[in-house]
mmCIF file of C-alpha atoms and ligand atoms in Angstrom:
data_model
loop_
_atom_site.group_PDB
_atom_site.id
_atom_site.type_symbol
_atom_site.label_atom_id
_atom_site.label_comp_id
_atom_site.label_asym_id
_atom_site.label_seq_id
_atom_site.Cartn_x
_atom_site.Cartn_y
_atom_site.Cartn_z
ATOM 1 C CA MET A 415 -9.361 36.955 -18.400
ATOM 2 C CA LYS A 416 -8.271 33.371 -17.808
ATOM 3 C CA SER A 417 -10.897 31.141 -16.213
ATOM 4 C CA ALA A 418 -10.327 29.374 -12.917
ATOM 5 C CA PRO A 419 -8.464 26.055 -13.138
ATOM 6 C CA ILE A 420 -10.670 23.018 -13.608
ATOM 7 C CA TYR A 421 -9.852 19.697 -11.990
ATOM 8 C CA PHE A 422 -11.140 16.618 -13.797
ATOM 9 C CA ASP A 423 -8.606 14.102 -12.474
ATOM 10 C CA ASN A 424 -10.362 12.800 -9.385
ATOM 11 C CA ALA A 425 -9.399 9.180 -10.054
ATOM 12 C CA ALA A 426 -5.771 10.267 -9.524
ATOM 13 C CA THR A 427 -6.599 12.104 -6.320
ATOM 14 C CA THR A 428 -9.416 14.189 -4.887
ATOM 15 C CA PRO A 429 -9.323 17.580 -3.197
ATOM 16 C CA MET A 430 -9.667 17.365 0.582
ATOM 17 C CA ASP A 431 -13.043 18.228 2.028
ATOM 18 C CA GLU A 432 -12.685 21.307 4.290
ATOM 19 C CA ARG A 433 -14.447 19.437 7.110
ATOM 20 C CA VAL A 434 -11.831 16.686 6.886
ATOM 21 C CA LEU A 435 -9.011 19.195 7.096
ATOM 22 C CA GLU A 436 -10.602 20.800 10.165
ATOM 23 C CA GLU A 437 -10.924 17.411 11.816
ATOM 24 C CA MET A 438 -7.266 16.505 11.330
ATOM 25 C CA LEU A 439 -5.517 19.807 12.127
ATOM 26 C CA PRO A 440 -5.689 19.574 15.950
ATOM 27 C CA TYR A 441 -3.871 16.238 15.818
ATOM 28 C CA PHE A 442 -0.717 17.895 14.535
ATOM 29 C CA LYS A 443 -0.616 20.200 17.586
ATOM 30 C CA ASN A 444 -2.357 18.750 20.574
ATOM 31 C CA ASN A 445 -3.161 15.070 20.520
ATOM 32 C CA PHE A 446 0.296 14.215 19.177
ATOM 33 C CA GLY A 447 1.095 11.211 21.379
ATOM 34 C CA ASN A 448 2.258 7.853 20.108
ATOM 35 C CA PRO A 449 -0.599 5.365 20.531
ATOM 36 C CA SER A 450 1.893 2.709 21.647
ATOM 37 C CA SER A 451 3.017 4.810 24.644
ATOM 38 C CA VAL A 452 1.434 3.942 27.973
ATOM 39 C CA HIS A 453 1.303 7.463 29.460
ATOM 40 C CA SER A 454 -1.669 9.804 29.127
ATOM 41 C CA HIS A 455 -0.519 11.337 25.825
ATOM 42 C CA GLY A 456 -0.200 7.858 24.379
ATOM 43 C CA ARG A 457 -3.497 6.693 25.858
ATOM 44 C CA ASN A 458 -5.307 9.697 24.337
ATOM 45 C CA ALA A 459 -3.833 8.927 20.937
ATOM 46 C CA ARG A 460 -4.766 5.238 21.308
ATOM 47 C CA GLU A 461 -8.349 6.143 22.186
ATOM 48 C CA THR A 462 -8.591 8.402 19.138
ATOM 49 C CA LEU A 463 -7.090 5.740 16.896
ATOM 50 C CA GLU A 464 -9.505 3.063 18.081
ATOM 51 C CA LYS A 465 -12.483 5.397 17.638
ATOM 52 C CA ALA A 466 -11.454 5.951 14.011
ATOM 53 C CA ARG A 467 -11.051 2.205 13.472
ATOM 54 C CA LYS A 468 -14.491 1.580 14.965
ATOM 55 C CA LYS A 469 -16.058 4.218 12.752
ATOM 56 C CA ILE A 470 -14.555 2.771 9.557
ATOM 57 C CA ALA A 471 -15.498 -0.766 10.596
ATOM 58 C CA SER A 472 -19.081 0.230 11.284
ATOM 59 C CA LEU A 473 -19.394 2.078 7.947
ATOM 60 C CA LEU A 474 -18.374 -1.157 6.202
ATOM 61 C CA ASN A 475 -20.440 -3.354 8.542
ATOM 62 C CA THR A 476 -17.539 -5.298 9.946
ATOM 63 C CA SER A 477 -15.610 -5.509 13.207
ATOM 64 C CA PRO A 478 -12.779 -3.110 14.181
ATOM 65 C CA GLY A 479 -10.265 -5.969 14.530
ATOM 66 C CA GLU A 480 -10.508 -6.544 10.778
ATOM 67 C CA ILE A 481 -9.375 -3.016 9.810
ATOM 68 C CA ILE A 482 -5.629 -2.389 9.628
ATOM 69 C CA PHE A 483 -4.242 1.045 8.846
ATOM 70 C CA THR A 484 -1.672 1.416 6.083
ATOM 71 C CA SER A 485 0.108 4.182 4.198
ATOM 72 C CA GLY A 486 -2.395 3.963 1.348
ATOM 73 C CA GLY A 487 -3.817 1.733 -1.357
ATOM 74 C CA THR A 488 -0.486 0.465 -2.692
ATOM 75 C CA GLU A 489 0.592 -0.834 0.702
ATOM 76 C CA ALA A 490 -2.811 -2.424 1.273
ATOM 77 C CA ASP A 491 -2.653 -4.277 -2.071
ATOM 78 C CA ASN A 492 0.958 -5.343 -1.477
ATOM 79 C CA THR A 493 0.069 -6.578 2.024
ATOM 80 C CA ALA A 494 -2.841 -8.661 0.745
ATOM 81 C CA ILE A 495 -0.914 -10.276 -2.091
ATOM 82 C CA CYS A 496 2.371 -10.986 -0.298
ATOM 83 C CA GLY A 497 0.567 -11.958 2.913
ATOM 84 C CA ALA A 498 -1.811 -14.429 1.257
ATOM 85 C CA ILE A 499 1.032 -16.045 -0.717
ATOM 86 C CA GLU A 500 3.188 -16.487 2.375
ATOM 87 C CA THR A 501 0.465 -17.532 4.794
ATOM 88 C CA TYR A 502 -1.370 -19.988 2.564
ATOM 89 C CA GLY A 503 1.517 -21.324 0.454
ATOM 90 C CA ILE A 504 -0.149 -20.030 -2.709
ATOM 91 C CA LYS A 505 1.419 -21.354 -5.907
ATOM 92 C CA HIS A 506 -1.029 -19.885 -8.420
ATOM 93 C CA ILE A 507 -2.312 -16.322 -8.839
ATOM 94 C CA ILE A 508 -5.244 -15.229 -10.950
ATOM 95 C CA THR A 509 -5.542 -11.584 -11.837
ATOM 96 C CA SER A 510 -6.208 -9.488 -14.939
ATOM 97 C CA PRO A 511 -4.052 -7.380 -17.267
ATOM 98 C CA ILE A 512 -6.090 -4.269 -16.422
ATOM 99 C CA GLU A 513 -5.431 -4.141 -12.684
ATOM 100 C CA HIS A 514 -3.632 -1.141 -11.188
ATOM 101 C CA HIS A 515 0.161 -1.405 -10.982
ATOM 102 C CA ALA A 516 -0.192 -1.577 -7.178
ATOM 103 C CA VAL A 517 -1.421 -5.118 -7.856
ATOM 104 C CA LEU A 518 0.258 -6.051 -11.140
ATOM 105 C CA HIS A 519 3.791 -5.084 -10.185
ATOM 106 C CA VAL A 520 3.765 -6.929 -6.867
ATOM 107 C CA VAL A 521 2.182 -9.960 -8.534
ATOM 108 C CA GLU A 522 4.900 -9.951 -11.236
ATOM 109 C CA HIS A 523 7.557 -9.655 -8.539
ATOM 110 C CA GLU A 524 6.175 -12.535 -6.470
ATOM 111 C CA VAL A 525 5.705 -14.729 -9.551
ATOM 112 C CA LYS A 526 9.344 -14.215 -10.498
ATOM 113 C CA GLU A 527 10.872 -14.555 -7.042
ATOM 114 C CA LYS A 528 8.760 -17.386 -5.656
ATOM 115 C CA ASN A 529 8.195 -19.609 -8.642
ATOM 116 C CA ILE A 530 4.457 -18.990 -8.659
ATOM 117 C CA ARG A 531 2.297 -19.537 -11.733
ATOM 118 C CA LEU A 532 0.267 -16.653 -13.081
ATOM 119 C CA SER A 533 -3.017 -16.751 -14.973
ATOM 120 C CA LEU A 534 -4.174 -13.487 -16.487
ATOM 121 C CA LEU A 535 -7.882 -13.502 -17.271
ATOM 122 C CA GLU A 536 -8.777 -12.708 -20.851
ATOM 123 C CA CYS A 537 -10.600 -9.463 -21.401
ATOM 124 C CA ASP A 538 -12.474 -8.309 -24.485
ATOM 125 C CA ALA A 539 -12.157 -4.960 -26.273
ATOM 126 C CA GLU A 540 -14.415 -3.362 -23.647
ATOM 127 C CA GLY A 541 -12.444 -4.775 -20.730
ATOM 128 C CA ASN A 542 -15.056 -7.385 -19.732
ATOM 129 C CA LEU A 543 -13.278 -10.211 -17.918
ATOM 130 C CA ASN A 544 -13.797 -13.832 -18.915
ATOM 131 C CA MET A 545 -15.708 -15.234 -15.935
ATOM 132 C CA ASP A 546 -15.961 -18.739 -17.442
ATOM 133 C CA GLN A 547 -12.179 -18.849 -17.565
ATOM 134 C CA LEU A 548 -12.064 -17.812 -13.906
ATOM 135 C CA ALA A 549 -14.457 -20.633 -12.952
ATOM 136 C CA LEU A 550 -12.412 -23.201 -14.903
ATOM 137 C CA LEU A 551 -9.124 -22.034 -13.377
ATOM 138 C CA LEU A 552 -10.555 -22.224 -9.866
ATOM 139 C CA GLU A 553 -11.951 -25.675 -10.483
ATOM 140 C CA LYS A 554 -8.529 -26.861 -11.613
ATOM 141 C CA GLU A 555 -6.595 -25.122 -8.863
ATOM 142 C CA PRO A 556 -8.642 -24.253 -5.802
ATOM 143 C CA ASN A 557 -5.705 -23.059 -3.668
ATOM 144 C CA SER A 558 -5.284 -19.940 -5.791
ATOM 145 C CA LEU A 559 -5.060 -16.280 -4.920
ATOM 146 C CA VAL A 560 -7.526 -14.202 -6.921
ATOM 147 C CA SER A 561 -6.896 -10.460 -7.079
ATOM 148 C CA LEU A 562 -9.486 -8.574 -9.106
ATOM 149 C CA MET A 563 -10.397 -4.949 -8.653
ATOM 150 C CA HIS A 564 -13.870 -3.550 -8.068
ATOM 151 C CA GLY A 565 -13.730 -0.392 -10.208
ATOM 152 C CA ASN A 566 -11.054 0.226 -12.833
ATOM 153 C CA ASN A 567 -9.247 3.537 -12.355
ATOM 154 C CA GLU A 568 -8.664 4.143 -16.084
ATOM 155 C CA ILE A 569 -11.728 2.910 -17.933
ATOM 156 C CA GLY A 570 -14.173 2.795 -15.029
ATOM 157 C CA ASN A 571 -15.269 -0.827 -15.578
ATOM 158 C CA LEU A 572 -17.097 -2.278 -12.588
ATOM 159 C CA ASN A 573 -16.407 -5.938 -11.873
ATOM 160 C CA ASP A 574 -19.084 -8.056 -10.253
ATOM 161 C CA ILE A 575 -17.191 -8.694 -7.007
ATOM 162 C CA GLU A 576 -20.184 -10.485 -5.431
ATOM 163 C CA ARG A 577 -20.023 -13.062 -8.214
ATOM 164 C CA ILE A 578 -16.230 -13.379 -8.018
ATOM 165 C CA ALA A 579 -16.391 -13.705 -4.224
ATOM 166 C CA ALA A 580 -19.040 -16.436 -4.519
ATOM 167 C CA LEU A 581 -16.893 -18.366 -7.016
ATOM 168 C CA CYS A 582 -13.825 -18.082 -4.774
ATOM 169 C CA LYS A 583 -15.872 -19.171 -1.763
ATOM 170 C CA GLN A 584 -17.191 -22.196 -3.657
ATOM 171 C CA HIS A 585 -13.620 -23.323 -4.404
ATOM 172 C CA GLY A 586 -11.995 -22.189 -1.164
ATOM 173 C CA SER A 587 -9.692 -19.698 -2.918
ATOM 174 C CA TYR A 588 -8.333 -16.502 -1.382
ATOM 175 C CA PHE A 589 -10.026 -13.402 -2.815
ATOM 176 C CA HIS A 590 -8.541 -9.915 -2.587
ATOM 177 C CA SER A 591 -10.155 -6.948 -4.290
ATOM 178 C CA ASP A 592 -8.556 -3.571 -4.928
ATOM 179 C CA THR A 593 -11.489 -1.353 -3.976
ATOM 180 C CA VAL A 594 -9.489 1.875 -3.984
ATOM 181 C CA GLN A 595 -11.690 3.522 -6.640
ATOM 182 C CA THR A 596 -15.005 2.420 -5.170
ATOM 183 C CA MET A 597 -14.352 2.907 -1.450
ATOM 184 C CA GLY A 598 -16.657 5.660 -0.205
ATOM 185 C CA HIS A 599 -18.395 5.822 -3.586
ATOM 186 C CA TYR A 600 -20.410 2.580 -3.415
ATOM 187 C CA PRO A 601 -21.926 0.914 -0.359
ATOM 188 C CA ILE A 602 -19.930 -2.097 0.858
ATOM 189 C CA ASP A 603 -21.418 -4.549 3.334
ATOM 190 C CA LEU A 604 -18.689 -6.853 4.569
ATOM 191 C CA LYS A 605 -21.119 -9.044 6.493
ATOM 192 C CA ALA A 606 -22.802 -9.907 3.208
ATOM 193 C CA LEU A 607 -19.743 -10.079 0.939
ATOM 194 C CA PRO A 608 -17.582 -13.207 1.332
ATOM 195 C CA ILE A 609 -14.289 -11.498 0.525
ATOM 196 C CA HIS A 610 -10.967 -12.053 2.316
ATOM 197 C CA SER A 611 -9.341 -8.651 1.898
ATOM 198 C CA LEU A 612 -9.899 -5.292 0.284
ATOM 199 C CA SER A 613 -8.074 -1.991 0.107
ATOM 200 C CA GLY A 614 -8.944 1.662 0.687
ATOM 201 C CA SER A 615 -7.044 4.920 0.223
ATOM 202 C CA ALA A 616 -8.198 8.169 1.849
ATOM 203 C CA HIS A 617 -7.096 10.522 -0.928
ATOM 204 C CA LYS A 618 -9.578 8.948 -3.334
ATOM 205 C CA PHE A 619 -12.528 10.011 -1.183
ATOM 206 C CA HIS A 620 -11.604 13.576 -0.205
ATOM 207 C CA GLY A 621 -9.214 12.619 2.574
ATOM 208 C CA PRO A 622 -5.447 13.154 2.785
ATOM 209 C CA LYS A 623 -2.727 11.305 0.886
ATOM 210 C CA GLY A 624 -0.453 8.743 2.507
ATOM 211 C CA VAL A 625 -3.086 6.947 4.550
ATOM 212 C CA GLY A 626 -5.308 3.990 3.807
ATOM 213 C CA PHE A 627 -6.425 0.689 5.202
ATOM 214 C CA ILE A 628 -6.793 -2.967 4.476
ATOM 215 C CA TYR A 629 -9.713 -5.093 5.596
ATOM 216 C CA ILE A 630 -8.630 -8.628 6.404
ATOM 217 C CA ASN A 631 -11.355 -11.125 7.186
ATOM 218 C CA LYS A 632 -10.808 -12.620 10.636
ATOM 219 C CA THR A 633 -11.216 -16.182 9.374
ATOM 220 C CA LYS A 634 -8.433 -15.710 6.844
ATOM 221 C CA LYS A 635 -5.665 -13.805 8.614
ATOM 222 C CA ILE A 636 -2.456 -13.100 6.733
ATOM 223 C CA ASN A 637 1.135 -12.381 7.723
ATOM 224 C CA PRO A 638 2.168 -8.718 7.827
ATOM 225 C CA LEU A 639 4.167 -7.030 5.102
ATOM 226 C CA MET A 640 5.712 -4.340 7.298
ATOM 227 C CA LEU A 641 7.733 -5.788 10.136
ATOM 228 C CA GLY A 642 8.671 -3.577 13.052
ATOM 229 C CA GLY A 643 7.019 -2.747 16.361
ATOM 230 C CA GLY A 644 3.908 -4.705 17.214
ATOM 231 C CA GLN A 645 1.548 -1.966 16.016
ATOM 232 C CA GLU A 646 -1.862 -2.781 14.583
ATOM 233 C CA ARG A 647 -1.954 -5.939 16.745
ATOM 234 C CA ASN A 648 1.186 -7.221 15.014
ATOM 235 C CA ASN A 649 -0.448 -6.798 11.615
ATOM 236 C CA ARG A 650 1.544 -3.763 10.449
ATOM 237 C CA GLY A 651 4.707 -2.387 11.996
ATOM 238 C CA GLY A 652 5.150 1.392 12.141
ATOM 239 C CA THR A 653 3.772 4.249 14.245
ATOM 240 C CA GLU A 654 0.269 5.033 13.085
ATOM 241 C CA ASN A 655 -0.448 8.266 11.196
ATOM 242 C CA ILE A 656 -3.006 9.502 13.718
ATOM 243 C CA ALA A 657 -3.950 12.776 12.004
ATOM 244 C CA GLY A 658 -4.307 10.992 8.677
ATOM 245 C CA ILE A 659 -6.347 8.165 10.163
ATOM 246 C CA ILE A 660 -8.709 10.576 11.932
ATOM 247 C CA ALA A 661 -9.114 12.432 8.655
ATOM 248 C CA MET A 662 -9.722 9.219 6.722
ATOM 249 C CA ALA A 663 -12.458 8.125 9.146
ATOM 250 C CA LYS A 664 -14.122 11.536 8.823
ATOM 251 C CA ALA A 665 -13.814 11.491 5.021
ATOM 252 C CA LEU A 666 -15.363 8.024 4.828
ATOM 253 C CA GLU A 667 -18.161 9.063 7.165
ATOM 254 C CA LEU A 668 -18.925 12.125 5.010
ATOM 255 C CA ALA A 669 -18.761 9.994 1.866
ATOM 256 C CA PHE A 670 -21.268 7.496 3.238
ATOM 257 C CA ASP A 671 -23.532 10.113 4.866
ATOM 258 C CA ASP A 672 -24.663 11.351 1.465
ATOM 259 C CA GLN A 673 -23.458 8.489 -0.724
ATOM 260 C CA ALA A 674 -26.650 8.048 -2.744
ATOM 261 C CA SER A 675 -27.120 11.750 -3.445
ATOM 262 C CA HIS A 676 -23.448 12.255 -4.335
ATOM 263 C CA ALA A 677 -23.685 9.278 -6.683
ATOM 264 C CA GLU A 678 -26.772 10.738 -8.328
ATOM 265 C CA GLU A 679 -25.225 14.209 -8.711
ATOM 266 C CA ILE A 680 -21.953 12.916 -10.154
ATOM 267 C CA LEU A 681 -23.754 10.522 -12.488
ATOM 268 C CA GLN A 682 -25.757 13.464 -13.826
ATOM 269 C CA LEU A 683 -22.514 15.341 -14.467
ATOM 270 C CA LYS A 684 -21.002 12.336 -16.236
ATOM 271 C CA THR A 685 -24.134 11.862 -18.350
ATOM 272 C CA TYR A 686 -24.044 15.536 -19.316
ATOM 273 C CA LEU A 687 -20.314 15.450 -20.115
ATOM 274 C CA LYS A 688 -20.796 12.381 -22.286
ATOM 275 C CA SER A 689 -23.722 13.849 -24.213
ATOM 276 C CA GLN A 690 -22.029 17.227 -24.723
ATOM 277 C CA ILE A 691 -18.824 15.626 -25.995
ATOM 278 C CA GLU A 692 -20.796 13.392 -28.378
ATOM 279 C CA LYS A 693 -22.775 16.397 -29.612
ATOM 280 C CA ASN A 694 -19.794 18.679 -30.172
ATOM 281 C CA ILE A 695 -16.957 16.447 -31.333
ATOM 282 C CA PRO A 696 -17.611 14.107 -34.226
ATOM 283 C CA GLY A 697 -16.114 10.644 -34.110
ATOM 284 C CA VAL A 698 -15.617 10.258 -30.356
ATOM 285 C CA THR A 699 -16.012 6.862 -28.718
ATOM 286 C CA PHE A 700 -15.560 5.789 -25.109
ATOM 287 C CA ASN A 701 -12.919 3.414 -23.846
ATOM 288 C CA GLY A 702 -13.795 0.298 -21.892
ATOM 289 C CA LEU A 703 -17.278 0.398 -20.442
ATOM 290 C CA SER A 704 -16.927 4.001 -19.347
ATOM 291 C CA GLY A 705 -19.596 5.128 -21.822
ATOM 292 C CA ASN A 706 -22.007 2.572 -20.346
ATOM 293 C CA LEU A 707 -23.575 4.420 -17.432
ATOM 294 C CA ASP A 708 -24.782 1.248 -15.682
ATOM 295 C CA LYS A 709 -21.597 -0.761 -15.887
ATOM 296 C CA SER A 710 -18.924 1.764 -15.047
ATOM 297 C CA LEU A 711 -17.867 4.081 -12.258
ATOM 298 C CA TYR A 712 -20.053 7.176 -12.238
ATOM 299 C CA THR A 713 -16.855 9.140 -11.667
ATOM 300 C CA VAL A 714 -14.925 8.098 -14.811
ATOM 301 C CA LEU A 715 -15.396 8.859 -18.506
ATOM 302 C CA ASN A 716 -12.495 7.748 -20.716
ATOM 303 C CA VAL A 717 -12.882 9.417 -24.092
ATOM 304 C CA SER A 718 -11.225 8.262 -27.312
ATOM 305 C CA PHE A 719 -10.829 11.213 -29.672
ATOM 306 C CA PRO A 720 -10.248 10.785 -33.401
ATOM 307 C CA PRO A 721 -6.788 11.654 -34.740
ATOM 308 C CA SER A 722 -6.562 15.367 -35.486
ATOM 309 C CA GLU A 723 -4.136 17.656 -37.325
ATOM 310 C CA ASN A 724 -4.596 20.323 -34.634
ATOM 311 C CA ASN A 725 -3.640 18.195 -31.667
ATOM 312 C CA GLN A 726 -1.262 15.474 -32.844
ATOM 313 C CA GLY A 727 -0.841 13.753 -29.532
ATOM 314 C CA MET A 728 -0.944 17.030 -27.630
ATOM 315 C CA LEU A 729 -4.546 17.089 -26.458
ATOM 316 C CA LEU A 730 -3.742 16.796 -22.752
ATOM 317 C CA PHE A 731 -1.101 19.463 -23.144
ATOM 318 C CA HIS A 732 -3.569 21.828 -24.839
ATOM 319 C CA LEU A 733 -6.101 21.201 -22.070
ATOM 320 C CA ASP A 734 -3.415 21.845 -19.471
ATOM 321 C CA LEU A 735 -2.578 25.175 -21.135
ATOM 322 C CA GLU A 736 -6.236 26.103 -20.666
ATOM 323 C CA GLY A 737 -6.030 25.234 -16.960
ATOM 324 C CA ILE A 738 -7.896 21.946 -17.351
ATOM 325 C CA SER A 739 -6.373 18.973 -15.522
ATOM 326 C CA ALA A 740 -7.323 15.564 -16.889
ATOM 327 C CA SER A 741 -5.273 12.478 -17.492
ATOM 328 C CA GLY A 742 -4.268 10.044 -20.198
ATOM 329 C CA GLY A 743 -4.629 7.065 -17.904
ATOM 330 C CA SER A 744 -3.476 6.460 -14.378
ATOM 331 C CA ALA A 745 -1.511 9.267 -12.726
ATOM 332 C CA CYS A 746 1.772 7.362 -12.960
ATOM 333 C CA SER A 747 1.457 6.535 -16.639
ATOM 334 C CA SER A 748 0.443 10.079 -17.558
ATOM 335 C CA GLY A 749 3.468 11.429 -15.648
ATOM 336 C CA ALA A 750 5.835 9.080 -17.418
ATOM 337 C CA ARG A 751 3.975 9.543 -20.721
ATOM 338 C CA LEU A 752 4.069 5.829 -21.339
ATOM 339 C CA GLY A 753 1.195 4.127 -23.077
ATOM 340 C CA SER A 754 -1.532 2.918 -20.759
ATOM 341 C CA HIS A 755 -1.236 -0.809 -20.007
ATOM 342 C CA VAL A 756 -5.016 -0.896 -19.672
ATOM 343 C CA LEU A 757 -5.721 0.596 -23.098
ATOM 344 C CA ASN A 758 -2.995 -1.619 -24.565
ATOM 345 C CA ALA A 759 -4.723 -4.688 -23.109
ATOM 346 C CA LEU A 760 -7.931 -3.538 -24.825
ATOM 347 C CA GLU A 761 -5.980 -3.133 -28.073
ATOM 348 C CA ALA A 762 -7.131 0.467 -28.376
ATOM 349 C CA ASP A 763 -6.344 2.185 -31.681
ATOM 350 C CA PRO A 764 -2.954 3.903 -31.112
ATOM 351 C CA SER A 765 -3.737 6.696 -33.593
ATOM 352 C CA ARG A 766 -6.526 8.040 -31.369
ATOM 353 C CA GLU A 767 -6.079 10.260 -28.323
ATOM 354 C CA ASN A 768 -7.420 9.129 -24.995
ATOM 355 C CA VAL A 769 -8.399 11.383 -22.140
ATOM 356 C CA ARG A 770 -9.744 10.196 -18.819
ATOM 357 C CA PHE A 771 -12.056 12.747 -17.251
ATOM 358 C CA SER A 772 -12.777 11.823 -13.653
ATOM 359 C CA LEU A 773 -15.328 13.711 -11.630
ATOM 360 C CA SER A 774 -16.168 14.419 -8.016
ATOM 361 C CA ARG A 775 -18.934 16.099 -6.086
ATOM 362 C CA PHE A 776 -16.929 19.340 -6.277
ATOM 363 C CA ASN A 777 -17.287 19.582 -10.077
ATOM 364 C CA THR A 778 -20.023 21.605 -11.751
ATOM 365 C CA LYS A 779 -22.027 21.709 -14.970
ATOM 366 C CA ALA A 780 -20.454 25.103 -15.785
ATOM 367 C CA GLU A 781 -17.011 23.464 -15.702
ATOM 368 C CA ILE A 782 -18.215 20.827 -18.147
ATOM 369 C CA ASP A 783 -19.567 23.511 -20.484
ATOM 370 C CA HIS A 784 -16.200 25.245 -20.407
ATOM 371 C CA VAL A 785 -14.206 22.049 -21.049
ATOM 372 C CA VAL A 786 -16.480 21.043 -23.928
ATOM 373 C CA LYS A 787 -16.140 24.527 -25.445
ATOM 374 C CA ILE A 788 -12.339 24.213 -25.332
ATOM 375 C CA LEU A 789 -12.459 20.677 -26.781
ATOM 376 C CA ALA A 790 -14.793 21.753 -29.572
ATOM 377 C CA GLY A 791 -12.370 24.582 -30.424
ATOM 378 C CA LEU A 792 -9.459 22.140 -30.568
ATOM 379 C CA TYR A 793 -11.410 19.852 -32.875
ATOM 380 C CA GLN A 794 -12.631 22.497 -35.311
ATOM 381 C CA ALA A 795 -11.420 21.812 -38.841
HETATM 382 C C1 LIG B 870 -7.245 1.178 -8.385
HETATM 383 C C2 LIG B 870 -6.116 1.730 -7.578
HETATM 384 N N1 LIG B 870 -5.430 0.915 -6.775
HETATM 385 C C3 LIG B 870 -4.414 1.357 -6.015
HETATM 386 C C4 LIG B 870 -4.028 2.667 -6.044
HETATM 387 C C5 LIG B 870 -2.894 3.111 -5.187
HETATM 388 O O1 LIG B 870 -3.335 3.863 -4.092
HETATM 389 P P1 LIG B 870 -2.351 4.869 -3.315
HETATM 390 O O2 LIG B 870 -2.154 6.039 -4.203
HETATM 391 O O3 LIG B 870 -3.083 5.214 -2.060
HETATM 392 O O4 LIG B 870 -1.103 4.110 -3.031
HETATM 393 C C6 LIG B 870 -4.708 3.566 -6.885
HETATM 394 C C7 LIG B 870 -4.287 4.978 -6.980
HETATM 395 O O5 LIG B 870 -4.127 5.515 -8.054
HETATM 396 C C8 LIG B 870 -5.784 3.081 -7.670
HETATM 397 O O6 LIG B 870 -6.473 3.883 -8.484
#
């Protein structure tokens, strides 16, 4: 008998929490008004929308006026980058080669179209960014836009965003952080963190796809990306996705309610997965800092497998045949089967096979045992 499918690709997207689904369903049927309408249906929708905004703001210790709803993480990152460039006449961007394409592709576009200079921070073979280089660049050019992520979606590296924010503050530079992988997984206190914008996406914390938000600090407002009606106090045109927003607020609340215990549980799973893989498959290493339990996302383990006659570049395919969903990198690069830009930046050995296992609170130790058994079988001589 075939075993139940196993999902180890939670950095690509997470399954919805049942409680989140329950919360959002009524908004497709009953409270369907447009929050911009002035009649009672509209007013009800507006009230609901503002409650959700308040909830998210309070979970992040900030004010509701600083939370703007978007269609997800990509739109939030695009808004921050294009908005900061336009509003503050930015002529120099600092980012890193291991950012998500939601940042890198818009940065490349803006650099090309607007004659902006780009500095990519150096990173070592583990993906550690050169912080001295960042300090020097900021000293030379204070009116820069810095976009550096919190947690890397492929190799799990955690950047010290407190330190980066402090450096940017010291030089008066604009600091955006892509926090899509850490939102709901790590506490964020926006009263304590001097950051100008950050991004969140509901489907990464057991909410629905197609909804997210951007935090924009009130002292550093930026022009909108989406022009249209005056929604979101003129910060983002387009009728709000009420059901999605309600669901996102609920998902974030649930994530923060038990954040520490979820973190502990998932870290235990990751620790177990790492030790079982090391024990059963000779020659494995871990990409980036993902094998370092203190310096990486507790949700991500990116494993580098030695070349093998049995698999020959087909490891993910073999896992898929066994009903195990994992990924070679980010969801987009695995779909296109292109090499990962992150692993390329780390100059990873191209003869090895890389699999990103990413975990959530819905995974179990029994699933890990099963996956390791399958892997061990694939690596038997
Ligand atoms: C780090 C990071 N940034 C941005 C995104 C894009 O988010 P969304 O899928 O909501 O557009 C993702 C999703 O894969 C991500 O992992």
